[in-house]
CSV table of C-alpha atoms and ligand atoms in Angstrom, one decimal:
chain,number,residue,atom,x,y,z
W,1,MET,CA,0.3,-0.2,-0.2
W,2,ASN,CA,2.8,2.5,0.0
W,3,SER,CA,3.3,2.3,-3.1
W,4,ARG,CA,3.8,5.8,-5.1
W,5,THR,CA,0.7,6.5,-7.0
W,6,ALA,CA,-0.1,8.6,-10.7
W,7,VAL,CA,-3.2,9.5,-11.8
W,8,VAL,CA,-3.0,10.4,-15.7
W,9,THR,CA,-6.1,12.2,-17.3
W,10,GLY,CA,-7.1,11.0,-20.8
W,11,GLY,CA,-5.2,7.9,-20.3
W,12,SER,CA,-7.3,5.0,-22.9
W,13,ARG,CA,-5.3,5.8,-25.1
W,14,GLY,CA,-2.7,7.5,-27.4
W,15,ILE,CA,0.1,9.2,-25.4
W,16,GLY,CA,-1.4,8.9,-22.4
W,17,ALA,CA,-2.1,5.3,-22.3
W,18,ALA,CA,1.4,4.6,-23.0
W,19,THR,CA,1.9,6.8,-20.2
W,20,ALA,CA,-0.1,5.2,-17.4
W,21,LEU,CA,1.1,1.5,-18.6
W,22,ARG,CA,5.1,3.2,-18.3
W,23,LEU,CA,4.5,4.2,-14.4
W,24,ALA,CA,2.9,0.6,-14.0
W,25,HIS,CA,6.2,-1.0,-15.6
W,26,GLU,CA,8.3,1.6,-13.1
W,27,GLY,CA,6.0,0.7,-9.9
W,28,MET,CA,3.5,2.8,-9.7
W,29,ASP,CA,-0.3,2.3,-9.1
W,30,VAL,CA,-1.8,4.4,-12.0
W,31,ALA,CA,-5.7,5.6,-12.1
W,32,LEU,CA,-6.5,7.0,-15.6
W,33,THR,CA,-9.4,9.3,-16.8
W,34,TYR,CA,-11.3,8.9,-20.0
W,35,ALA,CA,-14.4,10.9,-21.5
W,36,GLY,CA,-15.8,7.7,-23.6
W,37,ASP,CA,-13.9,4.9,-24.8
W,38,GLU,CA,-14.8,2.8,-21.5
W,39,ARG,CA,-13.7,-0.4,-23.1
W,40,ALA,CA,-10.0,1.2,-24.4
W,41,ALA,CA,-9.8,2.5,-20.8
W,42,GLY,CA,-10.6,-1.0,-19.2
W,43,GLU,CA,-7.9,-3.0,-21.1
W,44,VAL,CA,-5.4,0.2,-20.0
W,45,VAL,CA,-6.5,-1.2,-16.5
W,46,ARG,CA,-5.8,-4.5,-17.3
W,47,ARG,CA,-2.6,-4.6,-19.0
W,48,ILE,CA,-1.4,-2.4,-15.4
W,49,GLU,CA,-3.0,-5.1,-13.3
W,50,ALA,CA,-1.5,-7.9,-15.2
W,51,LEU,CA,2.0,-6.0,-14.2
W,52,GLY,CA,1.0,-7.1,-10.4
W,53,ARG,CA,0.4,-2.7,-9.8
W,54,ARG,CA,-2.6,-1.2,-8.9
W,55,ALA,CA,-5.4,0.6,-11.8
W,56,LYS,CA,-8.3,2.5,-11.2
W,57,ALA,CA,-10.4,4.1,-14.3
W,58,VAL,CA,-12.8,7.0,-13.9
W,59,ARG,CA,-14.7,8.7,-16.9
W,60,ALA,CA,-14.4,12.6,-16.0
W,61,ASP,CA,-14.4,15.1,-18.6
W,62,ALA,CA,-11.8,17.6,-18.5
W,63,GLY,CA,-13.6,20.3,-19.3
W,64,ASN,CA,-16.6,19.9,-16.9
W,65,PRO,CA,-14.7,21.5,-14.2
W,66,ALA,CA,-16.5,19.9,-11.2
W,67,GLU,CA,-14.7,16.1,-12.5
W,68,ALA,CA,-11.2,17.7,-14.1
W,69,ALA,CA,-10.9,18.3,-10.1
W,70,GLY,CA,-13.0,15.2,-8.5
W,71,ALA,CA,-11.0,12.7,-10.8
W,72,VAL,CA,-7.8,13.7,-9.2
W,73,GLU,CA,-9.0,13.6,-5.4
W,74,TRP,CA,-11.0,10.8,-6.6
W,75,ALA,CA,-7.6,8.6,-7.2
W,76,ALA,CA,-5.7,10.3,-3.9
W,77,ASP,CA,-8.6,8.7,-2.0
W,78,ALA,CA,-9.0,5.6,-4.0
W,79,PHE,CA,-5.0,4.6,-3.2
W,80,GLY,CA,-4.4,6.2,-0.4
W,81,ARG,CA,-1.8,8.5,-1.3
W,82,LEU,CA,-0.5,10.8,-4.7
W,83,ASP,CA,2.8,11.5,-5.9
W,84,VAL,CA,2.3,12.4,-10.2
W,85,LEU,CA,-0.3,13.9,-11.7
W,86,VAL,CA,0.1,13.9,-15.6
W,87,ASN,CA,-1.6,16.6,-17.4
W,88,ASN,CA,-2.9,14.5,-21.0
W,89,ALA,CA,-6.0,15.2,-21.6
W,90,GLY,CA,-6.3,17.5,-24.9
W,91,ILE,CA,-8.3,18.1,-27.8
W,92,GLY,CA,-6.8,19.4,-31.2
W,93,VAL,CA,-9.6,21.5,-32.9
W,94,LEU,CA,-7.5,23.1,-36.2
W,95,GLY,CA,-8.4,25.5,-39.0
W,96,PRO,CA,-9.3,28.3,-40.7
W,97,LEU,CA,-9.2,31.2,-37.9
W,98,ASP,CA,-12.5,32.3,-39.8
W,99,GLY,CA,-13.6,28.9,-39.2
W,100,LEU,CA,-13.0,28.7,-35.6
W,101,THR,CA,-16.7,29.2,-33.1
W,102,LEU,CA,-16.9,30.5,-30.2
W,103,ALA,CA,-17.8,27.0,-28.7
W,104,ASP,CA,-14.8,26.1,-30.3
W,105,VAL,CA,-12.7,28.1,-28.6
W,106,ASP,CA,-14.9,27.3,-25.0
W,107,ARG,CA,-14.8,23.8,-25.6
W,108,VAL,CA,-10.5,23.6,-26.5
W,109,LEU,CA,-9.9,26.4,-23.5
W,110,ALA,CA,-11.8,24.2,-20.9
W,111,VAL,CA,-10.5,21.1,-21.9
W,112,ASN,CA,-7.4,22.0,-22.6
W,113,VAL,CA,-6.3,24.8,-20.4
W,114,ARG,CA,-9.1,25.6,-17.5
W,115,GLY,CA,-8.9,21.6,-16.6
W,116,ALA,CA,-5.0,21.5,-16.5
W,117,PHE,CA,-5.3,24.0,-14.2
W,118,LEU,CA,-8.0,22.6,-12.5
W,119,ALA,CA,-6.3,18.9,-11.7
W,120,ALA,CA,-3.2,20.8,-11.0
W,121,GLN,CA,-4.7,22.3,-8.0
W,122,ALA,CA,-6.7,19.1,-7.0
W,123,ALA,CA,-3.4,17.7,-6.3
W,124,ALA,CA,-1.1,20.4,-5.2
W,125,GLY,CA,-3.8,20.0,-1.8
W,126,ARG,CA,-3.0,16.3,-2.0
W,127,MET,CA,0.2,16.1,-2.7
W,128,ARG,CA,3.5,15.9,-0.5
W,129,GLU,CA,7.1,16.9,-0.8
W,130,GLY,CA,8.1,14.6,-4.3
W,131,GLY,CA,5.1,15.6,-5.7
W,132,ARG,CA,5.5,15.2,-9.0
W,133,ILE,CA,3.2,18.0,-11.7
W,134,ILE,CA,4.2,16.6,-15.7
W,135,THR,CA,1.9,18.6,-18.3
W,136,ILE,CA,1.6,17.4,-22.1
W,137,GLY,CA,2.0,20.6,-23.9
W,138,SER,CA,2.8,20.5,-28.1
W,139,CYS,CA,6.0,21.6,-29.8
W,140,VAL,CA,3.5,24.2,-31.6
W,141,ALA,CA,3.3,26.0,-28.4
W,142,GLN,CA,7.1,26.4,-29.6
W,143,ARG,CA,7.0,26.8,-33.0
W,144,VAL,CA,4.0,27.2,-35.4
W,145,PRO,CA,4.6,25.6,-38.5
W,146,GLY,CA,2.4,26.6,-40.9
W,147,PRO,CA,-1.3,27.8,-40.8
W,148,GLY,CA,-4.7,26.4,-39.0
W,149,ALA,CA,-3.0,26.6,-35.6
W,150,THR,CA,-4.3,29.6,-33.6
W,151,LEU,CA,-6.6,28.5,-31.2
W,152,TYR,CA,-4.6,24.7,-30.6
W,153,ALA,CA,-1.0,26.9,-30.3
W,154,MET,CA,-3.2,29.7,-28.5
W,155,SER,CA,-4.2,27.0,-25.5
W,156,LYS,CA,-0.8,24.6,-25.4
W,157,SER,CA,1.2,28.3,-24.7
W,158,ALA,CA,-1.4,28.7,-21.9
W,159,LEU,CA,0.0,25.1,-20.1
W,160,THR,CA,3.7,26.6,-20.2
W,161,GLY,CA,2.7,29.7,-18.0
W,162,LEU,CA,1.0,27.2,-15.2
W,163,THR,CA,3.8,25.5,-15.6
W,164,LYS,CA,5.8,27.4,-15.1
W,165,ALA,CA,4.1,29.7,-12.2
W,166,LEU,CA,3.1,26.4,-10.7
W,167,ALA,CA,6.8,25.7,-10.4
W,168,ARG,CA,7.1,29.1,-8.6
W,169,GLU,CA,4.3,28.2,-6.5
W,170,LEU,CA,5.4,24.6,-5.4
W,171,GLY,CA,9.2,25.0,-5.3
W,172,GLY,CA,8.5,25.5,-1.6
W,173,ARG,CA,7.1,22.3,-0.7
W,174,GLY,CA,9.8,20.2,-3.0
W,175,ILE,CA,7.0,19.2,-5.3
W,176,THR,CA,8.3,19.5,-9.2
W,177,ALA,CA,5.8,21.0,-11.6
W,178,ASN,CA,7.5,20.3,-15.7
W,179,VAL,CA,5.4,21.1,-19.0
W,180,VAL,CA,7.1,18.1,-21.9
W,181,HIS,CA,5.7,19.3,-25.5
W,182,PRO,CA,5.8,16.3,-27.8
W,183,GLY,CA,6.0,16.6,-31.6
W,184,PRO,CA,3.9,14.6,-33.9
W,185,VAL,CA,3.1,11.0,-32.4
W,186,ASP,CA,1.2,8.4,-33.9
W,187,THR,CA,-2.4,7.9,-32.5
W,188,ASP,CA,-5.5,8.6,-32.7
W,189,MET,CA,-5.6,12.4,-32.5
W,190,ASN,CA,-2.8,11.9,-35.1
W,191,PRO,CA,-2.6,9.4,-37.4
W,192,ALA,CA,1.1,8.8,-38.9
W,193,ASP,CA,-1.0,7.8,-42.0
W,194,GLY,CA,-3.0,11.0,-42.2
W,195,PRO,CA,-3.5,13.4,-45.2
W,196,TYR,CA,-1.5,16.5,-42.9
W,197,ALA,CA,1.3,13.4,-41.8
W,198,GLN,CA,3.6,13.5,-44.3
W,199,GLY,CA,4.3,17.5,-43.4
W,200,GLN,CA,4.2,17.0,-40.2
W,201,SER,CA,7.2,14.4,-40.4
W,202,ASP,CA,9.1,17.0,-42.9
W,203,GLY,CA,9.1,19.4,-40.5
W,204,THR,CA,11.5,17.5,-37.8
W,205,ALA,CA,14.9,17.1,-38.1
W,206,LEU,CA,14.5,13.4,-37.4
W,207,GLY,CA,11.5,13.0,-40.5
W,208,ARG,CA,9.4,11.0,-38.5
W,209,PHE,CA,6.5,10.8,-35.5
W,210,ALA,CA,7.1,9.5,-32.8
W,211,ARG,CA,5.7,6.8,-30.9
W,212,PRO,CA,3.8,7.5,-28.1
W,213,GLU,CA,6.0,5.5,-25.8
W,214,GLU,CA,9.3,7.4,-26.9
W,215,VAL,CA,6.3,11.1,-25.2
W,216,ALA,CA,6.2,8.4,-22.2
W,217,SER,CA,9.6,7.9,-21.2
W,218,MET,CA,10.6,12.0,-21.0
W,219,VAL,CA,7.7,11.9,-18.4
W,220,ALA,CA,8.6,8.5,-16.5
W,221,TYR,CA,11.9,10.4,-16.1
W,222,LEU,CA,10.0,13.7,-14.6
W,223,ALA,CA,7.6,11.8,-12.4
W,224,ARG,CA,10.7,9.6,-11.2
W,225,GLU,CA,11.6,10.2,-7.0
W,226,GLU,CA,15.2,10.7,-9.0
W,227,ALA,CA,14.6,13.7,-11.2
W,228,THR,CA,14.7,16.2,-7.4
W,229,TYR,CA,16.4,19.5,-9.7
W,230,VAL,CA,14.3,19.8,-13.2
W,231,THR,CA,11.4,22.5,-12.2
W,232,GLY,CA,9.1,24.8,-14.0
W,233,ALA,CA,11.1,23.6,-17.4
W,234,GLU,CA,9.9,22.8,-20.6
W,235,LEU,CA,11.7,19.4,-22.4
W,236,SER,CA,10.8,18.9,-25.8
W,237,VAL,CA,9.9,15.5,-27.3
W,238,ASP,CA,9.3,16.5,-31.0
W,239,GLY,CA,12.4,14.6,-33.5
W,240,GLY,CA,14.0,18.6,-33.5
W,241,HIS,CA,10.0,20.2,-34.5
W,242,ALA,CA,12.1,23.0,-32.6
W,243,ALA,CA,15.5,23.3,-34.0
F,301,NDP,P1,-5.8,10.9,-28.5
F,301,NDP,O1,-6.9,11.8,-29.3
F,301,NDP,O2,-5.1,9.1,-29.0
F,301,NDP,O3,-6.4,9.8,-26.8
F,301,NDP,C1,-6.8,11.2,-25.8
F,301,NDP,C2,-7.0,10.5,-25.4
F,301,NDP,O4,-7.2,11.5,-24.1
F,301,NDP,C3,-8.0,9.2,-24.6
F,301,NDP,O5,-7.8,9.4,-23.7
F,301,NDP,C4,-9.1,9.8,-24.3
F,301,NDP,O6,-10.1,9.4,-23.8
F,301,NDP,C5,-8.8,11.5,-23.4
F,301,NDP,N1,-9.7,12.3,-23.1
F,301,NDP,C6,-10.2,13.3,-24.9
F,301,NDP,N2,-11.0,14.5,-24.5
F,301,NDP,C7,-11.0,14.6,-23.6
F,301,NDP,C8,-11.7,15.0,-22.5
F,301,NDP,N3,-12.5,16.0,-22.7
F,301,NDP,N4,-12.0,14.5,-20.9
F,301,NDP,C9,-10.9,13.2,-20.3
F,301,NDP,N5,-9.9,12.5,-21.6
F,301,NDP,C10,-10.1,13.4,-22.3
F,301,NDP,O7,-4.7,11.8,-28.1
F,301,NDP,P2,-3.1,11.9,-27.9
F,301,NDP,O8,-2.4,10.3,-27.3
F,301,NDP,O9,-2.5,12.7,-29.2
F,301,NDP,O10,-2.5,13.3,-27.1
F,301,NDP,C11,-2.7,13.6,-26.2
F,301,NDP,C12,-1.8,15.0,-25.4
F,301,NDP,O11,-0.7,14.7,-26.4
F,301,NDP,C13,-2.9,15.3,-25.8
F,301,NDP,O12,-3.3,16.4,-25.1
F,301,NDP,C14,-2.7,16.3,-27.0
F,301,NDP,O13,-2.9,18.2,-27.7
F,301,NDP,C15,-0.9,16.4,-26.7
F,301,NDP,N6,0.0,16.6,-28.1
F,301,NDP,C16,-0.6,15.3,-29.3
F,301,NDP,C17,0.5,15.6,-30.4
F,301,NDP,C18,0.2,14.0,-31.2
F,301,NDP,O14,0.7,14.9,-32.1
F,301,NDP,N7,-0.9,13.2,-31.7
F,301,NDP,C19,1.4,16.4,-30.3
F,301,NDP,C20,1.2,16.7,-29.5
F,301,NDP,C21,0.9,17.4,-28.3
F,301,NDP,P3,-11.1,9.2,-25.0
F,301,NDP,O15,-10.5,7.3,-25.2
F,301,NDP,O16,-12.7,8.2,-23.6
F,301,NDP,O17,-11.8,9.4,-25.9
C-alpha cells in the first residue's frame, strides 16, 4: 500500500495510455481518466494489473470543472496518496481562423487549459514533498509550422505559463512542475498515415512521427523520485521540430 501513485488524465488511448503503462512498469499504482471510450480504459487497467500494480479508471470530462478536479481527488482517495499528476487529456481543434466558432474556443480552453489548471490545483492540495505535476503541451507552443493552429497553439502555450508558475508556487514544498512538448505522435488524434502527416514528418529533424512510448519515457523520467532538480522546465520530445 506504500507504492507511489499517479493519475493520468486521458489515459485510455495514445500518449496517455503509453504513459500510464510506463509508470506502472516503473512500479507505480495508476489511476486514469477517459472521456467516453470505456473499453479502451478497461484494457489499459487490465494491462496495468497484469504488471502487478493497482489500476483504476474513471470517466471524467476534463472540460467539466467538477469532474476535472474530482477525478484527482477520487484517485488520491482511492489509493490513499498522490505522487504524480500527468495532465495529458487534450483535444485538437485545427482550422482557419475565420472558421473557428465561439463554441470551439470555449471547448478547447475548457479541456486543454481549465481542466489542466483544476487538476493541478486539486493535485497540489493532496501531494507531499516529492510530488510531480507533468503536463503535456505541444511543439506548437514553441514553433508553429503553418496556418490553422491559432486556437490549439494558444491553449498549449497557456500550459507553459501554468507550469512555470506552478513551479514557483510549489517549489518550497518540494513539488516539481514541468511541461513536455511532443512533436507529431502517431495516435488516433494524429495518425502517422493521416492527410497532414507528411508535412509534419518533414518538419522534424528526424523525419518521422514519434511512437507514444517515446513521449512516455520522458514523462517517466520526470515522474521519478530522482528527478528532484528539474522544475519549471519545457522538455521537447519533438524529433527536432523546434531545432
Ligand atoms: P488521443 O486522441 O489519441 O487520446 C486522447 C485521450 O484523452 C484519450 O484517452 C481520450 O479518452 C482522452 N480525452 C479526450 N478528451 C478528453 C476529455 N475531455 N476529458 C478527459 N479525457 C479526454 O490523443 P493523443 O494521445 O494524441 O494526445 C494526448 C495529448 O498529447 C493531448 O493533450 C494532445 O494535445 C497532446 N499532443 C499530441 C500530439 C500528437 O501528435 N498526437 C502532439 C503534441 C501534443 P477517450 O478514449 O475516452 O476518448
